[in-house]
XYZ file of C-alpha atoms in Angstrom:
641
model
C -0.111 0.124 0.074
C 1.353 3.703 -1.278
C 1.558 7.080 0.978
C -1.585 7.761 -0.842
C -3.020 4.522 -0.337
C -1.816 5.402 3.319
C -3.206 8.305 2.966
C -6.587 8.804 1.153
C -7.464 5.596 4.206
C -7.217 8.621 6.297
C -9.986 10.111 5.244
C -12.378 7.267 7.047
C -12.290 8.504 10.725
C -9.156 7.382 11.985
C -8.077 5.701 8.999
C -6.903 2.711 10.379
C -9.523 0.898 10.067
C -9.307 1.178 5.903
C -7.099 -1.079 4.221
C -7.889 -3.894 6.610
C -11.702 -3.795 5.944
C -10.981 -3.825 2.058
C -8.812 -6.765 2.799
C -11.865 -7.990 4.366
C -14.048 -7.116 1.233
C -11.847 -8.978 -1.476
C -11.152 -12.033 1.132
C -6.942 -11.845 1.596
C -4.721 -14.065 2.952
C -4.011 -13.899 7.453
C -0.227 -12.954 6.324
C -2.113 -10.065 3.890
C -3.081 -7.861 7.403
C 0.567 -7.348 8.167
C 1.157 -4.738 4.741
C -0.592 -1.223 5.714
C 1.574 -2.432 9.345
C 4.557 -3.198 7.866
C 4.440 0.124 5.182
C 3.320 2.431 7.721
C 6.816 1.558 9.497
C 8.378 1.785 6.478
C 7.092 4.757 5.516
C 8.024 6.718 8.810
C 4.642 7.345 10.534
C 4.044 8.859 14.006
C 3.905 5.899 16.095
C 0.206 6.366 17.412
C -0.422 6.227 13.536
C 1.355 2.870 13.920
C -0.370 1.646 17.317
C -3.913 2.645 15.927
C -2.943 0.314 12.727
C -2.255 -3.461 14.788
C -5.260 -2.178 16.839
C -7.279 -2.199 13.563
C -5.604 -5.015 12.595
C -5.772 -7.626 15.523
C -10.228 -6.399 15.105
C -9.732 -7.184 11.932
C -8.397 -11.064 12.452
C -10.565 -11.397 14.539
C -13.515 -9.980 12.395
C -11.709 -12.705 9.596
C -11.889 -15.480 12.321
C -15.567 -15.198 13.000
C -16.724 -15.420 8.972
C -14.246 -17.517 8.642
C -16.011 -20.308 11.437
C -19.478 -19.206 10.255
C -18.834 -19.656 5.980
C -16.955 -22.547 7.583
C -20.497 -23.407 9.765
C -22.637 -23.025 7.184
C -20.949 -25.215 4.635
C -20.597 -28.386 7.353
C -24.623 -27.677 7.664
C -24.957 -27.183 3.905
C -22.826 -30.495 3.522
C -25.478 -32.302 5.622
C -28.208 -31.090 4.893
C -27.811 -31.237 1.125
C -27.037 -35.476 1.363
C -29.772 -35.498 3.650
C -31.493 -34.423 0.315
C -29.276 -36.839 -1.551
C -31.188 -39.933 0.655
C -34.445 -38.734 0.382
C -34.612 -38.860 -3.183
C -32.408 -42.195 -3.227
C -31.995 -43.297 -6.537
C -28.118 -44.695 -6.417
C -26.597 -45.988 -3.369
C -22.816 -45.747 -4.761
C -23.644 -42.424 -6.689
C -25.020 -41.361 -2.959
C -22.228 -42.735 -0.679
C -19.178 -41.312 -3.027
C -20.506 -38.204 -2.517
C -20.434 -38.597 1.268
C -17.155 -38.807 1.250
C -15.910 -36.668 -1.341
C -18.520 -33.947 0.938
C -16.371 -35.220 4.078
C -12.651 -34.640 2.590
C -13.721 -31.696 1.081
C -14.998 -30.447 4.713
C -12.089 -31.858 7.130
C -9.417 -30.714 4.567
C -8.173 -34.256 4.289
C -5.944 -35.990 2.283
C -7.766 -39.245 1.418
C -11.830 -40.045 2.625
C -12.939 -44.078 2.268
C -15.794 -46.576 3.240
C -15.353 -50.232 4.004
C -18.323 -52.234 4.919
C -18.711 -55.657 6.778
C -19.569 -59.026 4.413
C -21.160 -60.928 6.938
C -20.271 -63.945 3.233
C -17.063 -64.147 3.715
C -16.774 -61.967 7.421
C -14.269 -59.780 6.386
C -14.634 -55.665 6.257
C -14.194 -54.329 2.452
C -13.139 -51.207 0.588
C -16.275 -49.582 -0.784
C -15.818 -46.079 -1.817
C -12.976 -43.982 -1.750
C -11.584 -40.366 -2.310
C -8.322 -38.987 -3.130
C -6.830 -42.784 -2.975
C -3.453 -43.149 -5.173
C -2.625 -46.833 -4.701
C -4.642 -49.617 -6.041
C -3.290 -51.795 -3.010
C -4.662 -49.644 -0.940
C -8.056 -49.901 -2.788
C -8.180 -53.162 -3.071
C -7.407 -53.924 0.261
C -10.139 -56.291 3.157
C -9.707 -55.762 5.832
C -10.099 -59.325 8.890
C -12.329 -58.046 12.067
C -10.631 -57.014 14.859
C -7.512 -55.555 12.688
C -5.639 -52.505 11.951
C -7.948 -49.084 13.448
C -10.773 -50.209 11.375
C -10.950 -53.401 12.841
C -10.425 -51.248 16.020
C -13.854 -49.515 15.524
C -15.711 -52.237 13.878
C -15.531 -53.722 17.116
C -16.219 -51.624 20.332
C -18.772 -49.334 17.705
C -16.303 -45.717 18.384
C -15.225 -43.410 16.770
C -11.149 -43.320 17.083
C -8.046 -41.440 15.803
C -4.551 -41.322 15.929
C -1.910 -39.681 14.819
C 0.557 -41.493 13.781
C -1.213 -44.752 12.404
C 2.511 -46.747 12.215
C 3.613 -45.564 16.408
C 0.019 -46.598 17.141
C 0.247 -49.545 19.198
C -3.870 -50.036 20.425
C -4.958 -51.931 17.676
C -3.442 -54.616 15.698
C -1.313 -54.600 13.022
C -0.803 -56.335 9.652
C 1.753 -56.868 6.708
C -1.125 -56.879 4.478
C -3.360 -53.017 6.632
C -0.029 -51.614 7.005
C 1.700 -52.761 3.743
C -1.954 -50.839 2.279
C -1.093 -48.073 4.028
C 2.599 -47.381 3.333
C 1.885 -47.749 -0.330
C -0.968 -45.233 0.455
C 1.262 -42.797 2.595
C -0.757 -42.730 5.090
C 0.097 -40.997 8.568
C -2.905 -39.462 10.474
C -5.924 -41.168 10.208
C -9.864 -40.990 11.685
C -12.513 -43.107 11.387
C -15.852 -43.399 12.864
C -18.295 -46.358 12.795
C -21.559 -46.429 10.313
C -24.236 -48.089 12.307
C -27.479 -49.580 11.864
C -28.649 -49.853 15.543
C -26.555 -51.681 17.448
C -24.268 -53.199 14.878
C -21.859 -51.949 12.984
C -22.052 -52.503 9.619
C -18.966 -50.506 8.152
C -16.310 -47.574 8.738
C -15.761 -44.336 7.460
C -12.458 -43.126 7.317
C -10.866 -40.005 6.848
C -7.203 -39.900 6.181
C -3.728 -37.703 6.031
C -0.166 -38.420 4.751
C 1.876 -35.494 7.253
C 0.597 -36.272 11.428
C -2.455 -34.510 12.021
C -4.575 -34.193 15.622
C -8.261 -34.198 14.453
C -10.332 -31.781 16.429
C -13.661 -33.090 18.673
C -16.218 -31.269 15.778
C -14.149 -32.815 13.000
C -15.070 -35.873 15.347
C -18.286 -35.315 15.328
C -19.234 -33.937 12.287
C -17.170 -36.863 10.194
C -19.830 -38.560 12.612
C -22.816 -37.137 11.138
C -21.545 -38.623 7.909
C -21.053 -41.652 9.011
C -25.838 -41.501 9.927
C -26.504 -40.630 7.257
C -24.162 -43.339 4.786
C -25.535 -45.715 7.144
C -28.735 -44.503 6.166
C -28.665 -44.672 2.700
C -27.523 -47.999 3.088
C -30.153 -49.347 5.457
C -32.613 -47.031 3.100
C -31.427 -49.424 0.549
C -31.668 -52.089 1.735
C -35.584 -51.276 2.847
C -35.692 -50.552 -0.718
C -34.090 -53.762 -1.927
C -36.363 -56.103 0.578
C -39.495 -53.479 0.065
C -39.520 -54.993 -4.026
C -38.607 -59.069 -2.893
C -41.391 -59.067 -0.797
C -43.608 -57.226 -3.989
C -42.469 -59.704 -5.813
C -43.456 -62.634 -3.372
C -46.290 -61.235 -3.104
C -47.586 -60.572 -6.887
C -50.480 -63.175 -6.310
C -51.933 -61.122 -3.742
C -53.210 -57.885 -5.061
C -54.968 -56.411 -1.865
C -51.686 -56.701 0.234
C -49.635 -55.396 -2.973
C -51.097 -52.224 -3.106
C -51.079 -52.052 0.881
C -47.697 -52.223 0.540
C -47.511 -49.641 -2.645
C -49.461 -46.983 -0.395
C -46.576 -47.555 2.336
C -43.339 -47.548 -0.139
C -45.409 -43.383 -1.485
C -45.770 -42.536 2.449
C -42.228 -43.275 2.711
C -41.459 -41.009 -0.466
C -43.542 -38.451 0.170
C -42.254 -37.747 3.609
C -38.893 -38.495 2.561
C -39.708 -35.839 0.032
C -41.199 -33.017 2.464
C -38.338 -33.529 5.256
C -36.039 -32.735 2.528
C -37.425 -29.986 1.739
C -38.276 -29.186 5.698
C -34.347 -29.130 6.103
C -33.795 -27.231 3.035
C -36.360 -23.474 4.285
C -35.182 -24.017 7.988
C -38.402 -25.730 9.287
C -38.163 -27.943 12.873
C -38.222 -30.751 15.013
C -42.404 -30.065 14.875
C -42.494 -29.211 11.467
C -41.143 -32.770 10.784
C -43.630 -33.701 14.030
C -46.377 -32.369 11.229
C -45.736 -33.894 7.809
C -44.948 -36.898 9.129
C -48.861 -37.338 11.080
C -49.627 -36.468 7.527
C -47.899 -38.884 5.951
C -48.759 -42.134 8.370
C -52.547 -40.086 9.114
C -51.722 -40.401 13.119
C -50.249 -37.654 15.163
C -45.981 -37.808 15.609
C -45.499 -35.441 18.641
C -41.714 -34.931 19.520
C -41.337 -34.386 23.569
C -37.995 -34.145 25.910
C -36.371 -37.181 26.964
C -37.905 -37.166 30.410
C -41.197 -36.073 29.378
C -41.197 -40.034 27.421
C -42.043 -43.050 28.305
C -38.817 -44.635 29.294
C -38.393 -48.835 28.422
C -38.934 -48.300 25.590
C -37.457 -44.854 25.192
C -34.866 -46.783 26.241
C -35.066 -49.652 24.115
C -35.470 -48.427 20.727
C -32.039 -46.150 21.607
C -30.388 -49.745 22.059
C -32.244 -51.418 19.224
C -32.204 -48.275 16.383
C -35.926 -48.290 16.277
C -39.385 -47.383 16.494
C -40.428 -49.387 19.152
C -44.349 -50.134 20.180
C -45.558 -48.616 23.272
C -49.501 -49.826 23.831
C -51.453 -48.176 21.025
C -48.600 -46.071 20.858
C -44.934 -46.136 17.773
C -42.077 -44.725 20.407
C -38.623 -43.896 18.166
C -35.356 -42.322 19.966
C -33.519 -39.313 19.109
C -29.961 -39.414 19.455
C -26.695 -38.371 17.873
C -23.852 -39.861 18.838
C -25.040 -41.772 21.761
C -26.706 -39.378 23.081
C -30.613 -39.087 23.656
C -31.868 -35.558 22.687
C -35.982 -36.951 22.920
C -38.355 -39.080 21.314
C -40.643 -38.694 18.897
C -44.550 -40.486 19.617
C -46.905 -42.206 16.778
C -50.260 -41.266 19.358
C -52.708 -44.162 18.671
C -51.926 -46.080 15.462
C -50.771 -50.113 17.200
C -51.386 -51.678 13.067
C -48.155 -50.114 11.798
C -46.023 -51.877 8.853
C -42.523 -51.760 8.005
C -42.166 -49.513 5.648
C -44.123 -46.554 8.552
C -42.396 -47.559 10.927
C -39.076 -46.756 8.629
C -40.413 -43.853 8.391
C -40.576 -42.541 11.304
C -37.932 -43.899 11.784
C -36.242 -41.950 9.423
C -38.459 -38.430 10.678
C -36.384 -39.367 14.148
C -33.298 -38.730 12.448
C -33.300 -35.676 10.284
C -34.899 -34.356 13.970
C -31.104 -35.279 15.569
C -30.079 -32.913 12.414
C -32.155 -30.566 13.281
C -31.679 -30.338 16.973
C -27.801 -30.433 16.671
C -27.712 -27.395 14.019
C -29.888 -25.927 16.435
C -27.652 -26.420 19.152
C -24.826 -25.436 17.117
C -26.262 -21.877 16.346
C -26.928 -21.291 19.653
C -22.940 -22.225 21.732
C -21.576 -20.389 18.772
C -24.058 -17.145 20.009
C -22.903 -18.282 23.730
C -19.798 -17.571 22.525
C -19.681 -14.834 21.198
C -21.717 -13.642 23.890
C -19.575 -14.171 26.229
C -16.231 -13.058 24.551
C -17.915 -9.990 24.031
C -18.569 -9.566 27.854
C -14.860 -10.865 28.557
C -13.507 -8.339 26.140
C -15.628 -5.467 28.082
C -14.339 -7.215 31.767
C -11.103 -6.969 30.065
C -10.990 -3.482 27.908
C -9.072 -4.795 25.621
C -11.982 -3.087 22.886
C -12.720 0.792 23.137
C -13.119 2.059 20.261
C -17.890 3.052 20.698
C -18.524 2.037 17.044
C -17.454 -1.544 17.745
C -18.898 -0.867 20.496
C -22.048 -0.853 19.396
C -22.010 -2.973 16.572
C -20.762 -6.202 18.296
C -23.326 -5.554 20.630
C -26.477 -4.269 17.753
C -25.076 -7.979 15.565
C -26.559 -10.013 19.464
C -29.969 -7.463 19.876
C -28.172 -5.983 22.342
C -28.154 -1.874 23.388
C -25.379 -0.763 24.667
C -26.664 3.127 25.476
C -29.225 1.389 27.940
C -28.669 1.359 31.920
C -27.505 -2.540 32.628
C -26.635 -4.400 35.724
C -23.512 -6.418 36.260
C -24.341 -9.940 37.957
C -22.467 -11.833 39.314
C -23.456 -15.416 39.894
C -22.223 -18.622 41.987
C -23.068 -22.129 42.564
C -23.421 -22.730 46.695
C -24.642 -26.466 45.950
C -21.836 -28.349 47.439
C -20.281 -31.166 44.333
C -19.002 -34.603 45.447
C -15.837 -34.740 42.853
C -14.250 -32.506 40.939
C -15.882 -33.532 37.368
C -19.291 -33.295 39.406
C -18.410 -29.647 40.717
C -17.217 -28.715 36.869
C -20.288 -30.279 35.231
C -22.564 -28.102 37.380
C -20.263 -24.912 36.378
C -21.114 -25.801 32.941
C -24.656 -26.430 33.768
C -24.250 -22.430 35.126
C -22.867 -21.313 32.423
C -25.250 -22.320 29.894
C -28.380 -21.539 32.634
C -27.117 -17.688 32.340
C -25.998 -18.304 28.259
C -29.687 -18.719 27.721
C -31.140 -15.963 30.722
C -28.778 -13.735 28.807
C -29.562 -14.125 25.101
C -34.262 -13.946 26.202
C -33.166 -11.635 28.009
C -31.437 -8.625 25.935
C -27.550 -9.594 27.597
C -24.849 -10.521 28.040
C -23.115 -13.904 30.058
C -19.282 -15.649 30.547
C -17.329 -17.682 32.682
C -15.271 -16.590 35.074
C -13.844 -16.685 38.762
C -16.051 -19.659 38.981
C -19.016 -18.539 38.164
C -20.732 -16.963 36.191
C -21.338 -13.354 34.639
C -23.920 -10.893 34.007
C -24.804 -8.252 32.471
C -28.780 -7.500 31.999
C -30.519 -4.692 30.791
C -32.261 -2.712 33.828
C -36.239 -2.451 33.190
C -37.946 0.581 33.887
C -39.153 0.549 37.676
C -37.038 -2.438 37.859
C -34.089 -2.448 40.768
C -30.882 -4.325 40.790
C -31.975 -5.636 44.485
C -35.331 -7.124 42.463
C -33.221 -8.052 39.508
C -30.715 -10.229 41.595
C -33.076 -11.831 42.863
C -34.917 -13.018 40.305
C -32.166 -14.747 39.037
C -30.986 -16.391 40.851
C -34.141 -17.789 41.513
C -34.074 -18.462 37.674
C -31.251 -20.055 37.491
C -31.783 -22.613 40.582
C -34.300 -23.662 38.486
C -32.671 -23.946 35.688
C -29.801 -25.216 36.990
C -31.984 -27.553 39.934
C -29.354 -26.426 42.713
C -28.607 -22.712 44.961
C -27.453 -20.112 42.829
C -26.673 -16.594 44.965
C -26.540 -13.385 42.332
C -24.649 -10.044 43.824
C -25.640 -7.387 41.863
C -24.034 -3.701 40.830
C -25.113 -0.877 40.671
C -26.371 1.187 37.292
C -24.226 1.242 34.673
C -25.074 3.570 31.910
C -22.751 4.337 28.239
C -21.608 0.822 27.907
C -19.865 1.852 24.696
C -17.998 4.905 26.485
C -17.291 4.093 29.734
C -16.075 0.381 29.607
C -13.294 -0.102 32.086
C -17.288 0.131 34.196
C -18.137 -2.995 33.577
C -14.918 -4.236 35.411
C -15.066 -2.108 38.224
C -18.808 -2.970 38.457
C -18.368 -7.022 37.974
C -15.736 -5.699 41.359
C -18.533 -4.499 42.874
C -21.068 -7.324 42.421
C -18.484 -9.953 43.542
C -18.000 -7.746 46.988
C -21.981 -8.076 47.414
C -21.661 -12.253 46.778
C -18.748 -12.898 49.932
C -21.322 -10.711 51.103
C -24.167 -12.668 50.945
C -21.790 -15.592 52.017
C -20.552 -14.418 54.561
C -24.219 -13.187 55.962
C -25.019 -17.295 55.235
C -27.829 -15.462 52.566
C -26.760 -18.344 49.713
C -29.468 -18.848 47.170
C -29.977 -14.869 46.911
C -29.482 -12.428 45.459
C -29.080 -9.103 46.368
C -27.033 -4.945 45.393
C -24.334 -3.560 47.782
C -27.978 -1.107 48.965
C -29.319 -3.709 50.457
C -27.033 -4.112 52.953
C -27.606 -0.989 55.007
C -24.045 0.920 56.010
C -22.037 -2.085 54.839
C -23.368 -1.597 52.068
C -20.943 2.531 51.578
C -17.450 -0.276 51.886
C -19.136 -2.574 48.880
C -20.705 0.269 46.656
C -17.903 0.617 43.977
C -19.125 4.679 44.109
C -19.638 5.127 47.599
C -22.974 6.714 47.333
C -23.072 8.651 50.937
C -25.753 10.567 49.690
C -28.205 7.125 48.543
C -27.079 6.286 52.068
C -28.496 8.993 54.105
C -32.146 9.344 51.652
C -32.884 5.457 52.431
C -31.908 5.654 55.858
C -33.772 8.927 57.471
C -35.026 10.074 53.941
C -38.105 10.442 55.988
C -38.198 11.826 58.434
C -35.492 14.832 57.082
C -38.036 14.849 54.781
C -40.623 15.591 56.808
C -38.863 18.506 58.974
C -38.609 20.228 54.904
C -41.609 19.751 55.174
C -43.155 20.809 58.450
C -40.377 23.287 59.916
C -40.081 20.586 62.358
C -37.105 20.215 65.090
C -37.304 16.126 63.699
C -33.526 15.404 62.561
C -32.350 17.641 65.866
C -34.020 15.331 68.084
C -32.732 12.281 67.633
C -29.077 13.749 66.933
C -29.738 14.800 70.898
C -31.686 11.490 71.606
C -29.046 9.463 70.667
C -26.058 11.386 72.174
C -27.890 11.876 75.261
C -27.915 7.606 75.561
C -31.315 7.307 73.890
C -32.494 8.503 77.711
C -35.174 10.615 76.916
C -35.481 13.284 79.931
C -31.432 14.217 79.512
C -32.928 14.815 75.800
C -35.246 17.605 77.198
C -32.312 18.721 79.054
C -29.980 18.950 76.066
C -32.669 20.138 74.055
C -34.496 22.791 76.546
C -38.217 21.302 75.834
C -40.628 19.347 78.083
C -40.264 15.211 78.487
C -43.154 14.871 76.691
C -42.207 16.803 73.801
C -39.392 14.648 72.910
C -41.610 11.543 74.016
C -44.406 13.165 71.679
C -41.272 14.056 68.456
C -40.254 10.520 68.390
C -43.576 8.340 68.887
C -43.063 10.791 65.202
C -40.275 9.636 63.942
C -41.147 5.666 65.097
C -44.352 6.445 62.965
C -41.845 7.143 60.355
C -39.303 4.781 59.981
C -40.854 2.140 62.007
C -41.371 0.334 65.129
C -37.873 -1.495 65.126
C -35.912 2.257 64.706
C -34.222 1.435 67.679
C -33.263 -2.183 67.494
C -29.058 -2.070 68.182
C -27.779 -2.439 64.459
C -31.085 0.214 63.123
C -30.432 2.302 65.670
C -26.443 1.668 64.671
C -27.063 2.803 60.618
C -30.209 5.645 61.602
C -27.117 7.373 63.744
C -24.677 6.947 60.976
C -26.387 8.192 58.212
C -26.881 11.448 60.758
C -23.437 11.693 61.819
C -22.979 11.899 57.199
C -26.266 13.984 56.655
C -24.185 16.783 59.959
C -21.113 15.975 57.250
C -23.157 17.060 54.167
C -24.976 19.376 55.153
C -21.654 21.276 56.541
C -20.457 24.525 54.668
C -17.448 23.134 52.641
C -18.695 19.551 52.130
């Protein structure tokens, strides 16, 4: 970038972000983002200018990384949906399996991807589909059961990954397999099982010709493709079985018509489900579509609301299970139970319709995983923005407002910072960590619904929530404590800060407010009020020590404000009477001497004070707070203060 380009960039506000916006717009590589800074230094621009460019570069690289991550996630979901659509219109099994292997190789950016299937007749497995392979011997491999990494996957029905195949001793090496792998030049291999119900029918692999560590997200993605490949094979087998059955029943016209109608319904539901996936439908849309095809009522229920025995049987067997007059199909993903599809009042269900219900359960699991992935991505972004505010990593008001707007948060509104922590004792470290994760998840959900932010910090969770008109930090803290406790089924203590305004222009105020919220949280726990919520204003004179801004006027107003206001309205002398009363050791007789009034006058004034402050105003704790408030009021009323 020439000096003319730098001068042209300076016409954009500070100018620092202009060259990086151009790099973002044209999708430049990460290395290109160093050029504006290097050129500025080479041209001897002022250090302040170089620092601005450095800051803009870091922000642009973060934006680029986020954009790359989103593009990658979109590509993954798009590939899964395209594959699901191919499955719905299955005509050529080999073409569908080849597409699955190609997409898996592309999205995981590996050198080779391949798929093996179990040969029941020969008692071994054989290479069915490869993509990126160059060695003929590798493409013709047959593996005995239990041999190689694939044998370990098939034996355990679990994914396995090795960063260096020939150095890994967890599985049985054979000369035939090792020779084929060596011919292909493979080093890092990831294998996931192809399963139909509890049965492993093959293995889907992704491999590199160099050492590599596969991330959990990549293992989960390959597992999703494996589920689709298994479904494609199962669907092809189902179609084959159906055609064979129709051939054997050619003389039974009624059965043929019934079977044809079932197949038509299966094809119809496949088309409908594919359409729903492509246009972004939800799980209840899937249930409604299957209800129409099966001529019954299909409902999606959470796992906790479904009957336990048939749900567990469906999960283990991989098929829909009859339960009285209903059918239950478990919705699972990678062994995790996500819920169930229940077909109500339909005891007579033929095998094709049963498979249709099972396919709907599989599509439902894909939609739930996609929704979870999107929600987790948003939670991470909300947490990153709050972390930046707490650590004062970003002070550009415009950028902060833009980032907040993307998350539907309004930084011009008044907010409260809340520090939340679990108070239930965990038996071990794993349970404690799981409880903290539940708290963070519940806080993130609450923040998303309240247009706020949440992040995990200091063994607990911090929330930044807008303060609604008529609400107070105290009520917000108590309400948040109840909501989080309900969500995680454990007591949660919440400390709140005073209201914080102008977050975009005063991002450092968030860290100070968080410190105040933590002090309130610690005070609650020390006072035996675990599971409650409070702000500094709830602790009387202790609130002056807990609050970050030492709100003396607010403390005086909360403690004796009614008495001061009464004197101002009526021209009475209640404040002076209180001062004399406490100075005289709370003796009305000595108070009347101090004030030079009759003792009945003192009694009348103290009675009026009691009506204004409440019957317990002379209790030791209240008396201490009132005396402190009187002294602060006297100091604030003295000229020069």
